Coordinates of C-alpha atoms and ligand atoms in Angstrom, one line a residue:
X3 CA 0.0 0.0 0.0
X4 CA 1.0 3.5 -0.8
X5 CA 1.6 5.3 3.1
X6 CA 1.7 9.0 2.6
X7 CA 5.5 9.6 4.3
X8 CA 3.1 13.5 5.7
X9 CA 0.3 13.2 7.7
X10 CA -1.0 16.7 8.4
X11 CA -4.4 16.9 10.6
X12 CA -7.0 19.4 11.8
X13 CA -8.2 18.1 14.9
X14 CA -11.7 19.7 14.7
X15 CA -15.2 19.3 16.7
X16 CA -13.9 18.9 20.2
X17 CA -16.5 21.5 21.3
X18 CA -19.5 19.8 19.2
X19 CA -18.2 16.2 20.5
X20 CA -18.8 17.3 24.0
X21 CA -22.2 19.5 23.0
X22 CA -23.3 15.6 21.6
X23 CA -23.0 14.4 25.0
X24 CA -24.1 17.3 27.5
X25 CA -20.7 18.1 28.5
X26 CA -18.7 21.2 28.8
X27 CA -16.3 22.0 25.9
X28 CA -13.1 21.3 27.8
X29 CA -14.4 17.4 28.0
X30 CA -14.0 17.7 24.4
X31 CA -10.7 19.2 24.4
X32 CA -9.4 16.9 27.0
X33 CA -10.7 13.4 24.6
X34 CA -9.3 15.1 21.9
X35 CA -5.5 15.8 23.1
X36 CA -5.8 11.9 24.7
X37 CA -6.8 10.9 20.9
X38 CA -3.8 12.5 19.6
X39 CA -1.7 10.4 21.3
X40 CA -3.4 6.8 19.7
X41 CA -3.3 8.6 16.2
X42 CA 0.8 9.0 16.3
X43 CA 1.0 5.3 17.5
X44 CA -1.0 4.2 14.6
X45 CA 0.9 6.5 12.4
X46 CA 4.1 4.9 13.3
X47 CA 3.5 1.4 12.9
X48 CA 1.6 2.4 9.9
X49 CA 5.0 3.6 8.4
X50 CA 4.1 7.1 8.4
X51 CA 7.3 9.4 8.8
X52 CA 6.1 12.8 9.6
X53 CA 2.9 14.2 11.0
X54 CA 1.6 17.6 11.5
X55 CA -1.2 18.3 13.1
X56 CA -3.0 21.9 14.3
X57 CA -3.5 22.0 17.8
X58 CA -4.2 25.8 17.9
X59 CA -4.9 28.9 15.1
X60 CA -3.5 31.9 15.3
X61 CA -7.6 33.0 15.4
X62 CA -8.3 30.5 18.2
X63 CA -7.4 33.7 20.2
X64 CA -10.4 35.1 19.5
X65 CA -12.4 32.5 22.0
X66 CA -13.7 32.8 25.9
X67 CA -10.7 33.2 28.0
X68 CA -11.7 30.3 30.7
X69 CA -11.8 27.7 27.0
X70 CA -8.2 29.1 26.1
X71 CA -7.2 28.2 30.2
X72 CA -8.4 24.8 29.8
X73 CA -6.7 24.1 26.2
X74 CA -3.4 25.4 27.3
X75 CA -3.5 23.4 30.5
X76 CA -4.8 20.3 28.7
X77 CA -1.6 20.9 26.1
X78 CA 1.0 22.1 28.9
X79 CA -0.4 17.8 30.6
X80 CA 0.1 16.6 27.3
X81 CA 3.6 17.6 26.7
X82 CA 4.6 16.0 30.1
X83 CA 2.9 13.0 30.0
X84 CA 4.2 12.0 26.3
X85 CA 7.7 13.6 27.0
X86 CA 9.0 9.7 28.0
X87 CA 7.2 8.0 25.4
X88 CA 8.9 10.2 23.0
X89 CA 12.2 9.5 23.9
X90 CA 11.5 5.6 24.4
X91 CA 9.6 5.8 20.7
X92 CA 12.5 7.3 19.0
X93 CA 10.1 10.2 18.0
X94 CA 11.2 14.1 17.5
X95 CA 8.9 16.8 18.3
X96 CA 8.8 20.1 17.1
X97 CA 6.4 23.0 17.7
X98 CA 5.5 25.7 14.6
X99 CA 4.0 28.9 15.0
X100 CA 4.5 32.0 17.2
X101 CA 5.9 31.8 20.7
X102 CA 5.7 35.1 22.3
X103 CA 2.0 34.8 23.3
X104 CA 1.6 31.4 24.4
X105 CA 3.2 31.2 27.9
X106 CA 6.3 31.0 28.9
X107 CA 6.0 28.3 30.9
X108 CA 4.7 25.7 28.1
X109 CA 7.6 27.6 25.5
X110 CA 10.2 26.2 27.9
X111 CA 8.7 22.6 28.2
X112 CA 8.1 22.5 24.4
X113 CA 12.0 23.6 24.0
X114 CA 13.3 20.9 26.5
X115 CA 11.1 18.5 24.7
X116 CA 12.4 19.7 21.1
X117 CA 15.8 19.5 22.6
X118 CA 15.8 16.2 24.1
X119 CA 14.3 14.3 20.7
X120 CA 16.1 16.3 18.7
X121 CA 17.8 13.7 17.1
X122 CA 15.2 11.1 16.9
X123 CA 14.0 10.0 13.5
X124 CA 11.7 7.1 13.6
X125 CA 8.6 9.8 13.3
X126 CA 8.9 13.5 13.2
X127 CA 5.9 15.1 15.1
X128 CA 5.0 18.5 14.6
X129 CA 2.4 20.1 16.5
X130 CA 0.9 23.6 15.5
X131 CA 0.5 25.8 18.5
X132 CA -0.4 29.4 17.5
X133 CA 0.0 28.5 14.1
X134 CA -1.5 30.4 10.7
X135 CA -0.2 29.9 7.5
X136 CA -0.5 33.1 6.7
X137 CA 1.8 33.9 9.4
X138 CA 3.9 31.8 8.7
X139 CA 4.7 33.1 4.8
X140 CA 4.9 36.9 6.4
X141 CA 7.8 35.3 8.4
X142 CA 9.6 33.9 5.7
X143 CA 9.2 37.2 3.5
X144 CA 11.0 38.7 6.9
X145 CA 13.2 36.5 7.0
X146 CA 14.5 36.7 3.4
X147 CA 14.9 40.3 3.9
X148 CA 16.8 39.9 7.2
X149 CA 19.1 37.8 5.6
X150 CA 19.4 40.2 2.2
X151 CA 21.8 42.7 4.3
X152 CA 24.3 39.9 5.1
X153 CA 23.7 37.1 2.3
X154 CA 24.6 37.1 -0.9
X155 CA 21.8 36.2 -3.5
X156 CA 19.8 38.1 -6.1
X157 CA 15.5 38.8 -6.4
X158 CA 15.8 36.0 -8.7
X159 CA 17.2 33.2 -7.3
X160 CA 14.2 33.6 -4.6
X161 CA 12.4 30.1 -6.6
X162 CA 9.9 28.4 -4.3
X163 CA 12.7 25.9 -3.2
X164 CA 14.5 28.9 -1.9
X165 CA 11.3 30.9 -0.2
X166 CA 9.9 27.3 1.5
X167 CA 13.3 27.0 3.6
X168 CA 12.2 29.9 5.4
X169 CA 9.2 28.5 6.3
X170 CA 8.1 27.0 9.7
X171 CA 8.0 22.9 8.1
X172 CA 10.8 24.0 5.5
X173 CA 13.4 21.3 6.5
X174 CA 10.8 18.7 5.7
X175 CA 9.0 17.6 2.6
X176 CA 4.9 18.5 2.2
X177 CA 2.0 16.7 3.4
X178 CA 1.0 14.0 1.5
X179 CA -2.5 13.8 2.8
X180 CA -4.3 16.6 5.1
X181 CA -6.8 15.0 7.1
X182 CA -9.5 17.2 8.5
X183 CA -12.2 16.0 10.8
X184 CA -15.5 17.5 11.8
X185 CA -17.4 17.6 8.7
X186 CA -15.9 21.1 8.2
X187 CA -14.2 21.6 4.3
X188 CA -12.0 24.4 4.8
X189 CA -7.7 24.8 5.4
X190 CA -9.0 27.5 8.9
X191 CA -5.0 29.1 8.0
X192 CA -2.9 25.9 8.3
X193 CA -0.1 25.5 5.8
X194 CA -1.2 27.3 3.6
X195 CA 2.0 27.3 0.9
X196 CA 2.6 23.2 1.8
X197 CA -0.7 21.9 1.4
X198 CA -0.9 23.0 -2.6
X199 CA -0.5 20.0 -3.6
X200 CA -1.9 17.5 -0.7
X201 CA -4.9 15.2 -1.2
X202 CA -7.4 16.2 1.3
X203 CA -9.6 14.1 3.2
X204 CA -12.7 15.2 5.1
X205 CA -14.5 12.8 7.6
X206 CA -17.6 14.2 9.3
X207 CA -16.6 12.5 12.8
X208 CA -15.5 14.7 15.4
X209 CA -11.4 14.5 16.1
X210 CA -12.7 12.6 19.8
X211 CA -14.5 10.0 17.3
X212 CA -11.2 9.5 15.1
X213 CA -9.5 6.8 16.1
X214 CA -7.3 4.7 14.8
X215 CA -9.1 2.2 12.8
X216 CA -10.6 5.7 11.0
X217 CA -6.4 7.1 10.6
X218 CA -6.4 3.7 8.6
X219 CA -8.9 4.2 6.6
X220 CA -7.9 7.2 5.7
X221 CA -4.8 6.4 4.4
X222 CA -6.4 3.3 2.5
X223 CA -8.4 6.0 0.7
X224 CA -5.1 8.3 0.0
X225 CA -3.7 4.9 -1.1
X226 CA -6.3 4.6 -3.9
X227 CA -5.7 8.1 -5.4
X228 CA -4.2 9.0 -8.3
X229 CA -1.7 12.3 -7.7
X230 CA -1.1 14.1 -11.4
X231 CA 0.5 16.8 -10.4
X232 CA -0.5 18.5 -13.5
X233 CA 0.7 15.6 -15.8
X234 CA -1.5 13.5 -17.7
X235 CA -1.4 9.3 -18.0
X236 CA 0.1 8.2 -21.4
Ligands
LIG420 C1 -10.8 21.7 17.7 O1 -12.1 21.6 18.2 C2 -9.8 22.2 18.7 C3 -9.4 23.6 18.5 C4 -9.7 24.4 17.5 C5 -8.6 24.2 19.6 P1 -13.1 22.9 18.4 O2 -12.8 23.5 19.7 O3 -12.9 23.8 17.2 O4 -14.5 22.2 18.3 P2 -15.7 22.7 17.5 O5 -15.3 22.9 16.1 O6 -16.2 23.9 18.1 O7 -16.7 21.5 17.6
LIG421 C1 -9.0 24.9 13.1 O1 -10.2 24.7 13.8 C2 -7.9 25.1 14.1 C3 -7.6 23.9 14.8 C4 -8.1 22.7 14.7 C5 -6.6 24.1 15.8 P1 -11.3 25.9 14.1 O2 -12.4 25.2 14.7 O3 -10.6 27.0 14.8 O4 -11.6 26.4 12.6 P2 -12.9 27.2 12.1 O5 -13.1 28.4 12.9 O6 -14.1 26.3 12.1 O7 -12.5 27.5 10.6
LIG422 MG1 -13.7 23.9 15.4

């Protein structure tokens, strides 16, 4: 079977999961983050190498303050539960998107985590914390810019190999398959410039319903499509 080597996911419905049930939103939120953990398990032995997936937009700001108390606590618990497993799994984790409003308590467990897997490489796992794509491409026009002054390269030789380095998932090559739960059909900011050419697949389950039997199916169905990339069949 064809595995796509990127897995990127938008964990979506938490909220509505928990609305299903009577429960507060942050009993979604808390299912979901203990979800994530199954889904990277069945990724690995899957054969999956890398997965992305968006824990938090940079518009996710724009919710009740007592939600964004619970999801940060729920993520700040994740991080330190799944810091051993990490290590014992051979796994590398890595954090995109801004860092200056998030805590600086989480910032330093996500960079002792980072640290400490750095140099894992049976599965890279990226999680998206105060992520938008959108931010992201303003931060590698910055950075190109930055780096004018002191590098030495011409307004041509920016090509879209050159302009992806500088962005957040630029060491690594582009989802394969973006997964997106919830019954929602939209990219809500995620990578925006990586995803161009990604198969998408929309499940109307909510991300506490996606488990790992579903992560399977979903790659059975990436498995089953044909990627053109503009060419035709002869
Ligand atoms: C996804 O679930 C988690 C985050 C966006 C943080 P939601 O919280 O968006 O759940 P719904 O979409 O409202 O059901
Ligand atoms: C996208 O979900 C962001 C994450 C899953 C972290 P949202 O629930 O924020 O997206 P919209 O608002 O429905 O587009
Ligand atoms: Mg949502």
């Amino acid at each position: 079977m064809n595995v796509p080597y990127h897995i990127a996911i938008i964990m979506d419905g938490n909220g509505r999961w928990a609305r299903a049930r009577n429960l507060p939103r942050n009993a979604g939120h808390r299912e979901g983050i203990k979800r994530l953990k199954e889904i990277i398990k069945a990724a690995q032995k899957a054969g999956v190498k890398i997965v992305t997936v968006f824990a938090f937009s940079t518009e996710n700001w724009n919710r009740p303050k007592k939600e964004l108390s619970f999801l940060f606590s729920y993520l700040e618990k994740f991080i330190d539960s799944y810091k051993r497993e990490l290590i014992e799994k051979g796994i590398r984790f890595k954090a995109i998107g801004r860092r200056d409003r998030i805590g600086e308590k989480i910032v330093r467990k996500i960079e002792a985590v980072e640290k400490i897997t750095r140099d894992n490489n049976k599965l890279i796992f990226n999680i998206a914390l105060d992520y938008g794509g959108r931010w992201d491409i303003l931060g590698a026009v910055r950075g190109i810019i930055k780096d004018y002054s002191c590098k030495h390269f011409k307004a041509s030789d920016i090509d879209e190999k050159f302009f992806k380095n500088y962005l957040s998932l630029g060491e690594f090559p582009e989802p394969d398959l973006l997964i997106r739960t919830s019954g929602e059909s939209r990219i809500s900011n995620f990578l925006i410039w990586d995803l161009a050419y990604s198969e998408f697949y929309f499940t109307s389950l909510f991300w506490p319903d996606f488990d790992s039997k579903q992560f399977q199916k979903a790659i059975k169905v990436y498995s089953e499509r044909e990627r053109r990339f503009g060419r035709i069949d002869e």
